[in-house]
Structure formats: C-alpha cells, structure tokens
Amino acid sequence: MEEMKVTKFPEGFLWGSASAAYQIEGGWREDGKGITNWDQFVRIPGKTYKATTGDVAVDHYHRYKEDIALMAEMGLKTYRFSVSWARIYPEGRGEVNPKGIEFYENIIDECLKYGIEPMVTIYHWDLPQALVDLYGGWESEEIIEDYVNYAKTLFKAYGSKVKYWITFNEQNIFTSLGWLTAQHPPGKFDDQKTFYQVNHHVFMAHAKAVLAYREMGGTGKIGASFAYTPSYALDCKPENVMSKHDYDELKNFWWMDVYAYGRYPKAAMNYLRKKGFAPVVTKDDQKILKAAAAEIDFMGVNYYQSCVCEYNPMDGVTPYGTMNTTGVKGSAQVLGVPGIYKNPGNPYLMTTDWDWSIDPVGLRYCCREITSRYDLPIIISENGLGAFDKKTEDHKIHDEYRIDYLREHLKELGKAIEEGCEVLAYCTWSFTDLLSWLNGYQKRYGFVYVDREEEEGATLDRYKKDSFYWYQDVIKQDGENL
Ligand code: BGP
C-alpha cells in the first residue's frame, strides 16, 4: 500500500503508560493483604532471576503520590494499573478488606486530580493463594464465581470513576507459563489438557464479568489484553505458509476469536480434540461467550515482538527450552511444536539483550489484523523495551535506545491509524522501572529510573530518564513530532 505520512493522532487519544500491582507495589503483607500465588512462587529456589521478589518492589504502595505526580508532570492522559485481588479479598472471597478498597480509591482519585484517566486491569497474574489451596485456583471452575464476585466489587466501588476496564492481562502468557513451561505459578510442566481447561475457565470468568458489568449499568469500555505476537511465514514454501496459519490459530486466534467472536477456531479445536487436549465446553458456555463477545469494546494488545514460522518436522524442536532471563544475548533457543511449526529468528530484525525481536512494523500488523478480522477498536495496553540502563554520576539516564524503539513503534501505529484502524490508547510498558517477573530488576522498562538492584536496601529514589522528556514532548505535540 502507498506509504502514508503520519499525521495527528486522533482527538482525545490516550497517551499512556502501564504497570501491574505485583511488579510495583511492594507492601506485600500490609494493611490486611492476603498472600498470593506469586508471593509463594518467588520463594521457590531457582524460579526467579537472583531470587528477586515483589515484597518491596519499587514501593509504589507508599510512593504512589510521588509516582502519579511524575505522570502528571509528563502529561500522561491515561495510567493503566492492576488491582491485587488479595488486597480486596485477602482470602479470595468472603470478607472485603476496606483498606484494600481504600488504597485503589486513592490511586484513582490521585489520577483524576490531574486529569489522568485510570485504566484498571482486574487481573494481572497475582491470585490469592487461599483459592489455590481451596480448589486449585484456575484449575477449578469454582474460580469463575469468585473472580466475577471480585470484579463486581471493583465495578461497584470504582464504576463511577473508572471508564476503562481490562478483565485479564495476557491470559495466553500466564496460562502457558503456568501449565506448560512451569515458569510461573503453579509451575506445572507440559500439562496440555489442564492448560486448555484452565483457559476455558478464564474465558468464562472474563465473559461473565463483561456481562455483569453491563448488567450493573456500566457504560465505560471493557475488554481483555492479549499478548499478541504476530507471525510471518519464513518464505513462500507452502508448508511454511501453512505453519504460519497453524501458529496463528493455536497461538493467537485461539484467544482473540473467543474474546471477539465467542467461539474457538475450528481447525485448532479439531487438532486438540485429536490430541485429547480440547477443553470441555457446554452449550451454555457457548451462549455466554457469544453474548460477552458482543459486549466488548476493544481488543487490548500487548505488543513486544513478532515471530517467524517454519514447518517443524515430527522429530523437530519442542516447545520447551532455555529462555533468556539473564540479558546475555543469544542464549534463547529456537522452539516449536513438532509436526506443526517452529519459530526461528528473523534475519531482518535486530534483537534486544533478552533476544526479543525489535519490529515496529509488527505493531502495525497487529492493528491491521485486528481491524480486518474483528473490526474492533484497539487499545495498545503495553509496548516497550527492556534494557540495561545506566545512571551517570550526575543522575542522568541517557536511554536513547528506548526513545528510538518507542518512536519507531509510534510511527507505525500512526500509519495504522491512517490506514483505518481505530486506536484508542497507547500505553508504554512501563512508567517507572519495576520488577520483571522472571528477569529481576535489571531489565528496565521505565521512563523513570528507580534506584534499586536485585538485592533490597537501595534508596528507591526516582530519576527521570531522557525518554521521560521525550515522551512528554510527544504527548504535548500529540505525536506530530515523531
Ligand atoms: C508482559 C507482562 C508485563 C511485563 C512485560 C515485560 O508480558 O504483561 O507484566 O512483565 O510483559 O515482560 P518481561 O518483564 O518478561 O520483560
């Protein structure tokens, strides 16, 4: 298609940034908060980089005013954050903890004070451990009711102030790492049958929460955030093109089709039936998924990288191998599913120190695919660069690589908008530096540097990086200076 010039982003475009409770808050046992699955998991030796935990994180629990003041100084239009279920319901169900309700109320009010639109993620991976002990967490369909009850509590408490709701963050990631690769709680390995059933429970929880929101009169926007890794066929060899198609059905449309259409992709479902991994889906479930799909207002996209698909023979690579959690470039392995696809590197793209490909066009591809396949508005709920940042002696952080990364992605997003995609918001990951689940504190994403290492004890002071001033200017000029 003809090259388009990036013009102004739409009126009211939400320039934003994002975080998640476990990764920033700390205060892990304060004010009645219950223990979560992550509080337990990080204590298992070898699970996280240098045994890092979110016990203190970047102490946002006590410094939220300072952090939100920095957002206001930057001119942020929206701040996406998550609520920790265990602060609201320490046991996952039962008695509400008023201190938990109050904490997020304060955050929301603080945002509104500066004209920053709060965007709330209801579930960003930290689950009350009590529900795991009680019935196995997401493995039991009992959790659907508890999740919906928790979501309704948030709608009731904050519904008049919050207009953007994200039911789940990256369902595809937390379930894959939880039940296939054992890297997230509950640390199960290659349990495909449970993986698909767990996903079905999450879909039902999402759908019932969306319907509950509408029943309660919610007039804001609601949807889920999907970790979208778009794919390119290695070349025009037909079996490689088919491997891309299979990849998309199994790794992308499996989630997005359910959110947007309320049904699973057919070929993928047939494949899983043959394998004996397909979830149990009742007629009633189908109705509920369809009803909820008609009610979602956007597709949330977390975009970091694209991938390449090549046919993978039956004796080829498996989905399990070393992941780069150290920042030592080149330590990740090529993975795939025998008989279907594998994901070799892309020779046309550079990679980050954690071996993630850097592909601004991939972001545009995501938007175009969603627009043509689902015709839904889009919220880019995460996009950013994890890097080693260095603070100079005079407290400056010259992260021009992050500016380059974000600028190039925003240019492509601008083109997608020009081409007809309706994009409501763009949230960078992340505002302050924070804990990377498996990669410790050394993998930094923020506009604001936080003085802390893997070990506790540093000042936790905040310093604005060069990218802070750059994004401030982008917002001021509504993207015209990109
Ligand atoms: C997404 C998560 C975020 C964040 C981000 C960066 O998958 O939603 O919580 O962690 O990825 O990933 P990482 O910290 O692994 O670099």
Short mmCIF file of C-alpha atoms and ligand atoms in Angstrom, two decimals:
data_model
loop_
_atom_site.label_atom_id
_atom_site.label_comp_id
_atom_site.label_asym_id
_atom_site.label_seq_id
_atom_site.Cartn_x
_atom_site.Cartn_y
_atom_site.Cartn_z
CA MET A 1 0.00 0.00 0.00
CA GLU A 2 1.08 3.56 -0.67
CA GLU A 3 3.38 4.97 2.00
CA MET A 4 1.36 7.21 4.30
CA LYS A 5 2.54 10.18 6.26
CA VAL A 6 1.86 10.11 9.96
CA THR A 7 -0.45 12.95 10.80
CA LYS A 8 -2.08 13.91 14.06
CA PHE A 9 -3.23 11.18 16.35
CA PRO A 10 -7.00 11.31 16.87
CA GLU A 11 -8.63 13.85 19.15
CA GLY A 12 -8.69 12.56 22.73
CA PHE A 13 -6.05 9.90 22.03
CA LEU A 14 -4.96 8.40 25.33
CA TRP A 15 -1.19 8.64 25.63
CA GLY A 16 -0.45 6.33 28.48
CA SER A 17 1.81 4.06 30.41
CA ALA A 18 1.21 0.84 32.32
CA SER A 19 2.18 -1.20 35.37
CA ALA A 20 0.99 -4.19 37.39
CA ALA A 21 0.41 -4.47 41.13
CA TYR A 22 2.89 -7.23 41.90
CA GLN A 23 5.63 -5.57 39.90
CA ILE A 24 5.48 -2.17 41.58
CA GLU A 25 3.61 -2.11 44.86
CA GLY A 26 5.59 -3.97 47.47
CA GLY A 27 3.83 -3.79 50.86
CA TRP A 28 3.19 -7.48 50.40
CA ARG A 29 1.81 -8.04 53.89
CA GLU A 30 0.47 -4.59 54.63
CA ASP A 31 -2.99 -3.44 55.61
CA GLY A 32 -4.54 -6.87 55.54
CA LYS A 33 -3.39 -8.02 52.10
CA GLY A 34 -3.57 -11.80 51.67
CA ILE A 35 -0.72 -13.95 50.37
CA THR A 36 -0.75 -14.54 46.62
CA ASN A 37 0.43 -17.34 44.36
CA TRP A 38 3.38 -15.12 43.38
CA ASP A 39 4.32 -14.39 46.99
CA GLN A 40 4.76 -18.13 47.37
CA PHE A 41 6.24 -18.95 43.99
CA VAL A 42 9.13 -16.49 44.14
CA ARG A 43 10.28 -18.24 47.30
CA ILE A 44 10.93 -21.50 45.47
CA PRO A 45 14.69 -21.57 44.79
CA GLY A 46 15.62 -21.08 41.13
CA LYS A 47 12.28 -19.71 39.97
CA THR A 48 13.21 -16.04 39.52
CA TYR A 49 16.39 -14.22 38.48
CA LYS A 50 18.63 -14.00 41.54
CA ALA A 51 15.62 -14.94 43.69
CA THR A 52 14.03 -11.49 43.26
CA THR A 53 10.64 -10.92 44.83
CA GLY A 54 7.96 -8.23 44.78
CA ASP A 55 7.97 -7.93 48.59
CA VAL A 56 9.19 -4.35 48.33
CA ALA A 57 9.22 -3.97 44.53
CA VAL A 58 9.56 -0.23 43.82
CA ASP A 59 7.49 0.64 46.89
CA HIS A 60 4.67 2.20 44.91
CA TYR A 61 2.38 1.24 47.80
CA HIS A 62 3.94 4.07 49.79
CA ARG A 63 5.10 6.31 46.95
CA TYR A 64 2.09 6.33 44.68
CA LYS A 65 1.59 10.08 45.16
CA GLU A 66 5.13 10.81 44.04
CA ASP A 67 4.74 8.47 41.05
CA ILE A 68 1.41 9.91 39.94
CA ALA A 69 2.77 13.45 40.33
CA LEU A 70 5.52 12.43 37.90
CA MET A 71 2.88 11.12 35.50
CA ALA A 72 1.10 14.45 35.72
CA GLU A 73 4.35 16.31 35.09
CA MET A 74 4.83 14.19 32.00
CA GLY A 75 1.31 14.96 30.81
CA LEU A 76 0.10 11.35 30.73
CA LYS A 77 -3.52 11.02 29.62
CA THR A 78 -4.09 7.53 30.97
CA TYR A 79 -2.45 5.30 33.54
CA ARG A 80 -3.05 1.57 33.32
CA PHE A 81 -2.53 -0.29 36.60
CA SER A 82 -3.78 -3.52 38.11
CA VAL A 83 -5.59 -4.28 41.33
CA SER A 84 -4.24 -7.01 43.55
CA TRP A 85 -7.17 -9.34 44.24
CA ALA A 86 -5.63 -10.29 47.60
CA ARG A 87 -5.77 -6.68 48.83
CA ILE A 88 -9.52 -6.58 48.14
CA TYR A 89 -10.29 -10.14 49.24
CA PRO A 90 -7.36 -11.46 51.33
CA GLU A 91 -8.89 -14.95 51.10
CA GLY A 92 -10.03 -14.51 47.51
CA ARG A 93 -13.69 -14.49 48.61
CA GLY A 94 -15.71 -13.70 51.73
CA GLU A 95 -14.93 -10.51 53.62
CA VAL A 96 -13.85 -7.41 51.72
CA ASN A 97 -10.78 -5.65 53.10
CA PRO A 98 -11.69 -1.95 53.38
CA LYS A 99 -8.01 -0.95 53.41
CA GLY A 100 -7.57 -2.57 50.02
CA ILE A 101 -10.57 -0.75 48.58
CA GLU A 102 -9.21 2.49 50.01
CA PHE A 103 -5.75 2.05 48.51
CA TYR A 104 -7.01 1.81 44.92
CA GLU A 105 -9.59 4.52 45.53
CA ASN A 106 -6.67 6.76 46.47
CA ILE A 107 -4.81 5.85 43.31
CA ILE A 108 -7.86 6.53 41.17
CA ASP A 109 -8.53 9.86 42.91
CA GLU A 110 -4.93 10.87 42.59
CA CYS A 111 -5.06 10.20 38.84
CA LEU A 112 -8.33 12.07 38.40
CA LYS A 113 -6.97 15.02 40.34
CA TYR A 114 -4.52 15.52 37.47
CA GLY A 115 -6.92 14.64 34.68
CA ILE A 116 -5.31 11.22 34.11
CA GLU A 117 -7.80 8.58 33.01
CA PRO A 118 -7.43 5.48 35.21
CA MET A 119 -7.41 2.22 33.22
CA VAL A 120 -7.88 -0.73 35.56
CA THR A 121 -6.64 -4.26 34.95
CA ILE A 122 -8.69 -6.56 37.17
CA TYR A 123 -6.29 -9.50 36.98
CA HIS A 124 -2.60 -9.20 36.24
CA TRP A 125 -1.47 -12.62 37.46
CA ASP A 126 -1.41 -12.33 41.27
CA LEU A 127 -4.05 -14.68 42.65
CA PRO A 128 -4.98 -15.09 46.32
CA GLN A 129 -3.14 -18.22 47.45
CA ALA A 130 -6.18 -19.16 49.56
CA LEU A 131 -8.06 -20.01 46.36
CA VAL A 132 -5.21 -22.19 45.16
CA ASP A 133 -5.24 -24.03 48.48
CA LEU A 134 -9.02 -24.30 48.46
CA TYR A 135 -9.67 -25.68 45.00
CA GLY A 136 -6.55 -25.36 42.84
CA GLY A 137 -7.12 -21.80 41.59
CA TRP A 138 -7.79 -21.59 37.86
CA GLU A 139 -7.90 -25.38 37.56
CA SER A 140 -11.36 -25.43 39.11
CA GLU A 141 -14.44 -23.87 37.57
CA GLU A 142 -15.31 -22.69 41.09
CA ILE A 143 -12.99 -19.78 40.47
CA ILE A 144 -15.31 -18.28 37.87
CA GLU A 145 -17.81 -17.21 40.51
CA ASP A 146 -15.10 -15.89 42.81
CA TYR A 147 -13.49 -13.86 40.03
CA VAL A 148 -16.85 -12.41 38.98
CA ASN A 149 -17.64 -11.53 42.57
CA TYR A 150 -14.27 -9.78 42.88
CA ALA A 151 -14.78 -7.93 39.57
CA LYS A 152 -18.26 -6.83 40.64
CA THR A 153 -16.81 -5.47 43.87
CA LEU A 154 -14.45 -3.31 41.80
CA PHE A 155 -17.24 -2.19 39.44
CA LYS A 156 -19.33 -1.20 42.44
CA ALA A 157 -16.53 0.58 44.26
CA TYR A 158 -14.97 2.41 41.32
CA GLY A 159 -17.51 2.19 38.49
CA SER A 160 -18.45 5.84 38.69
CA LYS A 161 -14.84 6.94 38.29
CA VAL A 162 -13.21 4.32 36.06
CA LYS A 163 -14.19 4.20 32.40
CA TYR A 164 -11.66 1.64 31.10
CA TRP A 165 -11.60 -1.93 32.38
CA ILE A 166 -9.34 -4.79 31.36
CA THR A 167 -10.61 -8.12 32.63
CA PHE A 168 -7.39 -10.09 32.16
CA ASN A 169 -3.80 -9.33 31.31
CA GLU A 170 -2.26 -11.77 28.87
CA GLN A 171 -4.31 -14.86 29.57
CA ASN A 172 -2.20 -16.64 26.93
CA ILE A 173 1.03 -15.92 28.81
CA PHE A 174 0.13 -16.67 32.40
CA THR A 175 -1.51 -19.94 31.44
CA SER A 176 1.32 -21.02 29.11
CA LEU A 177 3.99 -20.25 31.66
CA GLY A 178 1.88 -21.69 34.47
CA TRP A 179 0.83 -25.03 32.94
CA LEU A 180 3.22 -25.69 30.05
CA THR A 181 6.67 -24.35 30.83
CA ALA A 182 6.48 -24.30 34.66
CA GLN A 183 7.98 -20.80 34.79
CA HIS A 184 5.01 -19.16 36.52
CA PRO A 185 2.77 -20.48 39.29
CA PRO A 186 1.53 -23.15 39.68
CA GLY A 187 4.70 -24.38 37.93
CA LYS A 188 3.17 -27.30 36.00
CA PHE A 189 5.09 -28.74 33.08
CA ASP A 190 3.59 -29.79 29.74
CA ASP A 191 0.11 -30.30 31.20
CA GLN A 192 -1.74 -29.53 27.98
CA LYS A 193 -5.09 -30.94 28.97
CA THR A 194 -5.24 -28.77 32.09
CA PHE A 195 -3.82 -25.82 30.18
CA TYR A 196 -6.76 -25.74 27.78
CA GLN A 197 -9.30 -26.34 30.53
CA VAL A 198 -7.78 -23.57 32.65
CA ASN A 199 -8.01 -21.26 29.67
CA HIS A 200 -11.65 -22.11 29.26
CA HIS A 201 -12.27 -21.18 32.89
CA VAL A 202 -10.51 -17.87 32.35
CA PHE A 203 -12.60 -17.21 29.24
CA MET A 204 -15.77 -17.91 31.21
CA ALA A 205 -14.64 -15.64 34.04
CA HIS A 206 -13.88 -12.89 31.52
CA ALA A 207 -17.23 -13.35 29.74
CA LYS A 208 -19.30 -13.39 32.92
CA ALA A 209 -17.51 -10.31 34.25
CA VAL A 210 -18.19 -8.43 31.00
CA LEU A 211 -21.87 -9.36 31.21
CA ALA A 212 -22.00 -8.44 34.90
CA TYR A 213 -20.50 -5.05 34.11
CA ARG A 214 -23.29 -4.34 31.64
CA GLU A 215 -25.97 -5.72 33.98
CA MET A 216 -24.72 -3.30 36.62
CA GLY A 217 -25.21 -0.47 34.16
CA GLY A 218 -21.53 0.00 33.29
CA THR A 219 -21.22 2.43 30.42
CA GLY A 220 -17.42 2.52 30.21
CA LYS A 221 -15.26 0.40 27.95
CA ILE A 222 -14.34 -3.17 28.78
CA GLY A 223 -12.19 -5.84 27.13
CA ALA A 224 -9.18 -8.11 27.67
CA SER A 225 -5.49 -7.53 26.95
CA PHE A 226 -3.86 -10.12 24.77
CA ALA A 227 -0.11 -10.69 24.34
CA TYR A 228 -0.11 -10.62 20.58
CA THR A 229 2.96 -11.98 18.80
CA PRO A 230 2.13 -11.66 15.11
CA SER A 231 3.78 -14.14 12.79
CA TYR A 232 5.44 -14.11 9.38
CA ALA A 233 5.94 -17.20 7.22
CA LEU A 234 9.65 -17.92 6.72
CA ASP A 235 9.14 -17.89 2.94
CA CYS A 236 6.61 -18.88 0.26
CA LYS A 237 7.19 -22.61 0.60
CA PRO A 238 3.58 -23.79 1.07
CA GLU A 239 4.32 -25.89 4.16
CA ASN A 240 5.90 -22.87 5.84
CA VAL A 241 2.88 -20.75 4.99
CA MET A 242 0.61 -23.44 6.47
CA SER A 243 2.77 -23.49 9.59
CA LYS A 244 2.10 -19.76 9.97
CA HIS A 245 -1.61 -20.41 9.63
CA ASP A 246 -1.48 -23.18 12.24
CA TYR A 247 0.57 -20.98 14.53
CA ASP A 248 -1.96 -18.16 14.27
CA GLU A 249 -4.88 -20.47 15.05
CA LEU A 250 -3.19 -22.09 18.02
CA LYS A 251 -1.28 -19.13 19.46
CA ASN A 252 -3.26 -16.04 18.51
CA PHE A 253 -6.79 -16.66 17.27
CA TRP A 254 -7.39 -19.26 20.00
CA TRP A 255 -7.68 -16.28 22.36
CA MET A 256 -8.71 -13.35 20.22
CA ASP A 257 -11.50 -15.26 18.45
CA VAL A 258 -13.06 -16.15 21.79
CA TYR A 259 -12.93 -12.55 23.02
CA ALA A 260 -14.22 -11.12 19.77
CA TYR A 261 -16.49 -13.84 18.33
CA GLY A 262 -17.24 -16.01 21.35
CA ARG A 263 -16.01 -19.19 19.63
CA TYR A 264 -12.84 -21.19 19.24
CA PRO A 265 -11.09 -21.52 15.85
CA LYS A 266 -12.23 -24.74 14.15
CA ALA A 267 -9.03 -26.28 12.84
CA ALA A 268 -7.25 -25.70 16.14
CA MET A 269 -10.16 -27.25 18.06
CA ASN A 270 -10.14 -30.31 15.80
CA TYR A 271 -6.41 -30.71 16.24
CA LEU A 272 -6.76 -30.52 20.03
CA ARG A 273 -9.65 -32.99 20.02
CA LYS A 274 -7.48 -35.50 18.17
CA LYS A 275 -4.71 -34.95 20.68
CA GLY A 276 -7.14 -35.31 23.58
CA PHE A 277 -6.41 -31.80 24.88
CA ALA A 278 -9.61 -29.99 23.93
CA PRO A 279 -11.46 -28.27 26.78
CA VAL A 280 -14.95 -29.24 27.87
CA VAL A 281 -17.27 -26.54 26.52
CA THR A 282 -21.01 -26.76 27.19
CA LYS A 283 -23.82 -25.29 25.08
CA ASP A 284 -24.48 -22.77 27.86
CA ASP A 285 -20.82 -21.77 27.88
CA GLN A 286 -21.02 -21.13 24.15
CA LYS A 287 -24.01 -18.85 24.62
CA ILE A 288 -22.29 -16.89 27.37
CA LEU A 289 -19.08 -16.49 25.37
CA LYS A 290 -21.07 -15.22 22.38
CA ALA A 291 -23.11 -12.82 24.49
CA ALA A 292 -19.96 -11.39 26.06
CA ALA A 293 -18.19 -11.10 22.70
CA ALA A 294 -20.98 -8.83 21.53
CA GLU A 295 -20.34 -6.57 24.52
CA ILE A 296 -16.59 -5.98 24.44
CA ASP A 297 -15.49 -2.52 23.41
CA PHE A 298 -11.90 -3.07 22.33
CA MET A 299 -9.14 -5.57 21.84
CA GLY A 300 -6.29 -4.87 24.24
CA VAL A 301 -2.90 -5.61 22.71
CA ASN A 302 0.39 -6.04 24.49
CA TYR A 303 2.96 -5.97 21.75
CA TYR A 304 6.66 -6.61 22.15
CA GLN A 305 7.80 -8.64 19.19
CA SER A 306 6.87 -10.63 16.09
CA CYS A 307 7.94 -14.15 15.16
CA VAL A 308 8.74 -16.29 12.13
CA CYS A 309 7.04 -19.60 11.33
CA GLU A 310 8.62 -22.53 9.59
CA TYR A 311 7.38 -26.10 9.27
CA ASN A 312 8.72 -28.23 12.11
CA PRO A 313 9.06 -31.97 11.37
CA MET A 314 7.74 -34.58 13.82
CA ASP A 315 11.25 -35.13 15.15
CA GLY A 316 11.91 -31.38 15.30
CA VAL A 317 12.27 -28.95 18.18
CA THR A 318 9.85 -28.96 21.12
CA PRO A 319 8.12 -26.06 22.90
CA TYR A 320 10.41 -26.40 25.86
CA GLY A 321 13.92 -24.98 26.08
CA THR A 322 16.09 -22.29 27.57
CA MET A 323 14.60 -18.84 27.82
CA ASN A 324 16.89 -15.83 28.14
CA THR A 325 16.25 -14.36 31.60
CA THR A 326 19.78 -13.03 32.12
CA GLY A 327 20.15 -10.47 29.34
CA VAL A 328 23.02 -12.47 27.84
CA LYS A 329 22.26 -12.08 24.14
CA GLY A 330 21.89 -15.24 22.10
CA SER A 331 21.01 -17.57 24.96
CA ALA A 332 17.41 -18.27 23.88
CA GLN A 333 16.69 -21.44 21.88
CA VAL A 334 14.52 -21.97 18.81
CA LEU A 335 11.29 -23.63 19.97
CA GLY A 336 8.22 -25.07 18.27
CA VAL A 337 5.62 -27.81 18.15
CA PRO A 338 6.68 -30.99 16.31
CA GLY A 339 4.62 -31.59 13.18
CA ILE A 340 3.32 -28.01 13.12
CA TYR A 341 5.66 -25.04 13.43
CA LYS A 342 8.87 -23.70 14.87
CA ASN A 343 9.94 -20.10 15.39
CA PRO A 344 13.43 -19.39 14.03
CA GLY A 345 14.96 -15.91 14.34
CA ASN A 346 14.19 -13.20 11.81
CA PRO A 347 17.35 -12.26 9.88
CA TYR A 348 15.87 -8.86 9.02
CA LEU A 349 15.42 -7.75 12.60
CA MET A 350 17.66 -6.76 15.50
CA THR A 351 17.02 -8.20 18.94
CA THR A 352 17.11 -6.90 22.50
CA ASP A 353 19.58 -8.20 25.06
CA TRP A 354 16.86 -10.66 26.08
CA ASP A 355 16.59 -11.95 22.49
CA TRP A 356 13.23 -10.34 21.72
CA SER A 357 12.99 -9.20 18.10
CA ILE A 358 12.55 -5.47 17.54
CA ASP A 359 9.86 -4.97 14.93
CA PRO A 360 7.88 -1.72 14.79
CA VAL A 361 6.01 -2.89 11.67
CA GLY A 362 4.72 -5.84 13.71
CA LEU A 363 2.70 -3.40 15.80
CA ARG A 364 1.05 -2.06 12.67
CA TYR A 365 0.44 -5.63 11.52
CA CYS A 366 -1.37 -6.39 14.81
CA CYS A 367 -3.63 -3.39 14.37
CA ARG A 368 -4.39 -4.20 10.76
CA GLU A 369 -5.15 -7.85 11.51
CA ILE A 370 -7.48 -6.97 14.38
CA THR A 371 -9.24 -4.34 12.31
CA SER A 372 -9.85 -6.61 9.35
CA ARG A 373 -10.61 -9.76 11.34
CA TYR A 374 -12.64 -8.32 14.23
CA ASP A 375 -13.43 -4.72 13.31
CA LEU A 376 -12.86 -3.69 16.93
CA PRO A 377 -11.26 -0.59 18.40
CA ILE A 378 -7.79 -1.25 19.80
CA ILE A 379 -6.03 -0.33 23.00
CA ILE A 380 -2.29 -0.87 22.92
CA SER A 381 -2.04 -1.77 26.58
CA GLU A 382 1.71 -2.49 26.58
CA ASN A 383 4.70 -1.83 24.35
CA GLY A 384 8.24 -1.13 25.42
CA LEU A 385 11.89 -2.01 25.57
CA GLY A 386 13.56 -3.92 28.39
CA ALA A 387 17.17 -2.79 28.63
CA PHE A 388 20.13 -2.34 30.95
CA ASP A 389 20.05 1.36 31.88
CA LYS A 390 22.96 3.16 33.48
CA LYS A 391 22.64 6.16 35.78
CA THR A 392 25.51 8.61 35.34
CA GLU A 393 27.22 10.30 38.26
CA ASP A 394 25.12 13.39 37.76
CA HIS A 395 21.96 11.24 37.91
CA LYS A 396 21.10 11.22 34.22
CA ILE A 397 19.89 8.22 32.24
CA HIS A 398 20.61 8.50 28.53
CA ASP A 399 18.25 5.88 27.13
CA GLU A 400 18.23 6.98 23.50
CA TYR A 401 17.75 3.30 22.50
CA ARG A 402 14.37 3.36 24.28
CA ILE A 403 13.42 6.61 22.56
CA ASP A 404 14.31 5.06 19.19
CA TYR A 405 12.30 1.95 19.98
CA LEU A 406 9.18 3.85 21.06
CA ARG A 407 9.42 6.42 18.29
CA GLU A 408 9.58 3.78 15.56
CA HIS A 409 6.66 1.86 17.07
CA LEU A 410 4.59 5.02 17.37
CA LYS A 411 5.27 5.91 13.75
CA GLU A 412 3.91 2.54 12.67
CA LEU A 413 0.93 2.97 14.98
CA GLY A 414 0.28 6.33 13.34
CA LYS A 415 0.30 4.63 9.95
CA ALA A 416 -2.16 2.00 11.18
CA ILE A 417 -4.48 4.79 12.29
CA GLU A 418 -4.13 6.47 8.90
CA GLU A 419 -4.98 3.18 7.27
CA GLY A 420 -8.24 2.96 9.16
CA CYS A 421 -7.54 1.27 12.48
CA GLU A 422 -9.38 2.77 15.43
CA VAL A 423 -6.77 3.02 18.17
CA LEU A 424 -8.00 4.48 21.45
CA ALA A 425 -4.86 4.39 23.57
CA TYR A 426 -1.18 3.60 23.62
CA CYS A 427 0.36 2.56 26.92
CA THR A 428 4.07 2.06 27.17
CA TRP A 429 5.45 -0.58 29.45
CA SER A 430 6.29 0.88 31.92
CA PHE A 431 6.13 4.20 33.75
CA THR A 432 8.67 3.60 36.49
CA ASP A 433 11.21 0.80 36.41
CA LEU A 434 9.75 -2.24 38.09
CA LEU A 435 10.19 -5.94 38.77
CA SER A 436 10.31 -8.11 35.66
CA TRP A 437 8.63 -11.36 36.75
CA LEU A 438 11.49 -13.67 35.78
CA ASN A 439 14.26 -11.23 34.87
CA GLY A 440 14.73 -9.31 38.10
CA TYR A 441 15.13 -5.54 38.40
CA GLN A 442 17.99 -5.27 35.94
CA LYS A 443 15.66 -5.49 32.94
CA ARG A 444 14.37 -1.92 33.00
CA TYR A 445 11.44 -0.54 31.03
CA GLY A 446 10.51 2.76 32.69
CA PHE A 447 10.61 6.44 31.84
CA VAL A 448 11.54 6.86 35.48
CA TYR A 449 14.62 5.15 36.83
CA VAL A 450 14.30 3.60 40.27
CA ASP A 451 17.39 3.25 42.37
CA ARG A 452 17.31 -0.43 43.25
CA GLU A 453 19.15 -3.62 42.34
CA GLU A 454 18.17 -7.25 42.76
CA GLU A 455 19.06 -7.08 46.47
CA GLU A 456 16.95 -4.94 48.79
CA GLY A 457 18.39 -1.90 50.51
CA ALA A 458 18.89 0.82 47.87
CA THR A 459 17.20 4.23 48.20
CA LEU A 460 14.34 3.56 45.73
CA ASP A 461 14.68 7.18 44.67
CA ARG A 462 13.20 8.16 41.31
CA TYR A 463 15.11 9.83 38.45
CA LYS A 464 13.72 10.97 35.12
CA LYS A 465 15.36 9.35 32.11
CA ASP A 466 15.88 11.12 28.78
CA SER A 467 12.89 9.15 27.46
CA PHE A 468 10.72 10.87 30.10
CA TYR A 469 11.28 14.27 28.48
CA TRP A 470 10.93 12.82 25.01
CA TYR A 471 7.51 11.25 25.72
CA GLN A 472 6.42 14.43 27.49
CA ASP A 473 7.07 16.26 24.24
CA VAL A 474 5.32 13.63 22.12
CA ILE A 475 2.22 13.99 24.29
CA LYS A 476 2.37 17.78 24.20
CA GLN A 477 2.50 17.73 20.40
CA ASP A 478 0.05 14.86 20.01
CA GLY A 479 2.59 12.81 18.12
CA GLU A 480 3.22 15.43 15.45
CA ASN A 481 6.95 15.49 16.16
CA LEU A 482 7.54 11.77 15.73
C1 BGP B 1 4.15 -8.66 29.70
C2 BGP B 1 3.52 -8.52 31.05
C3 BGP B 1 4.10 -7.46 31.91
C4 BGP B 1 5.59 -7.27 31.75
C5 BGP B 1 6.03 -7.31 30.30
C6 BGP B 1 7.52 -7.34 30.09
O1 BGP B 1 4.08 -9.98 29.30
O2 BGP B 1 2.15 -8.23 30.94
O3 BGP B 1 3.71 -7.71 33.23
O4 BGP B 1 6.33 -8.02 32.61
O5 BGP B 1 5.50 -8.41 29.64
O6 BGP B 1 7.98 -8.64 30.20
P1 BGP B 1 9.29 -9.04 30.95
O7 BGP B 1 9.16 -8.46 32.31
O8 BGP B 1 9.32 -10.53 30.95
O9 BGP B 1 10.41 -8.45 30.19
#
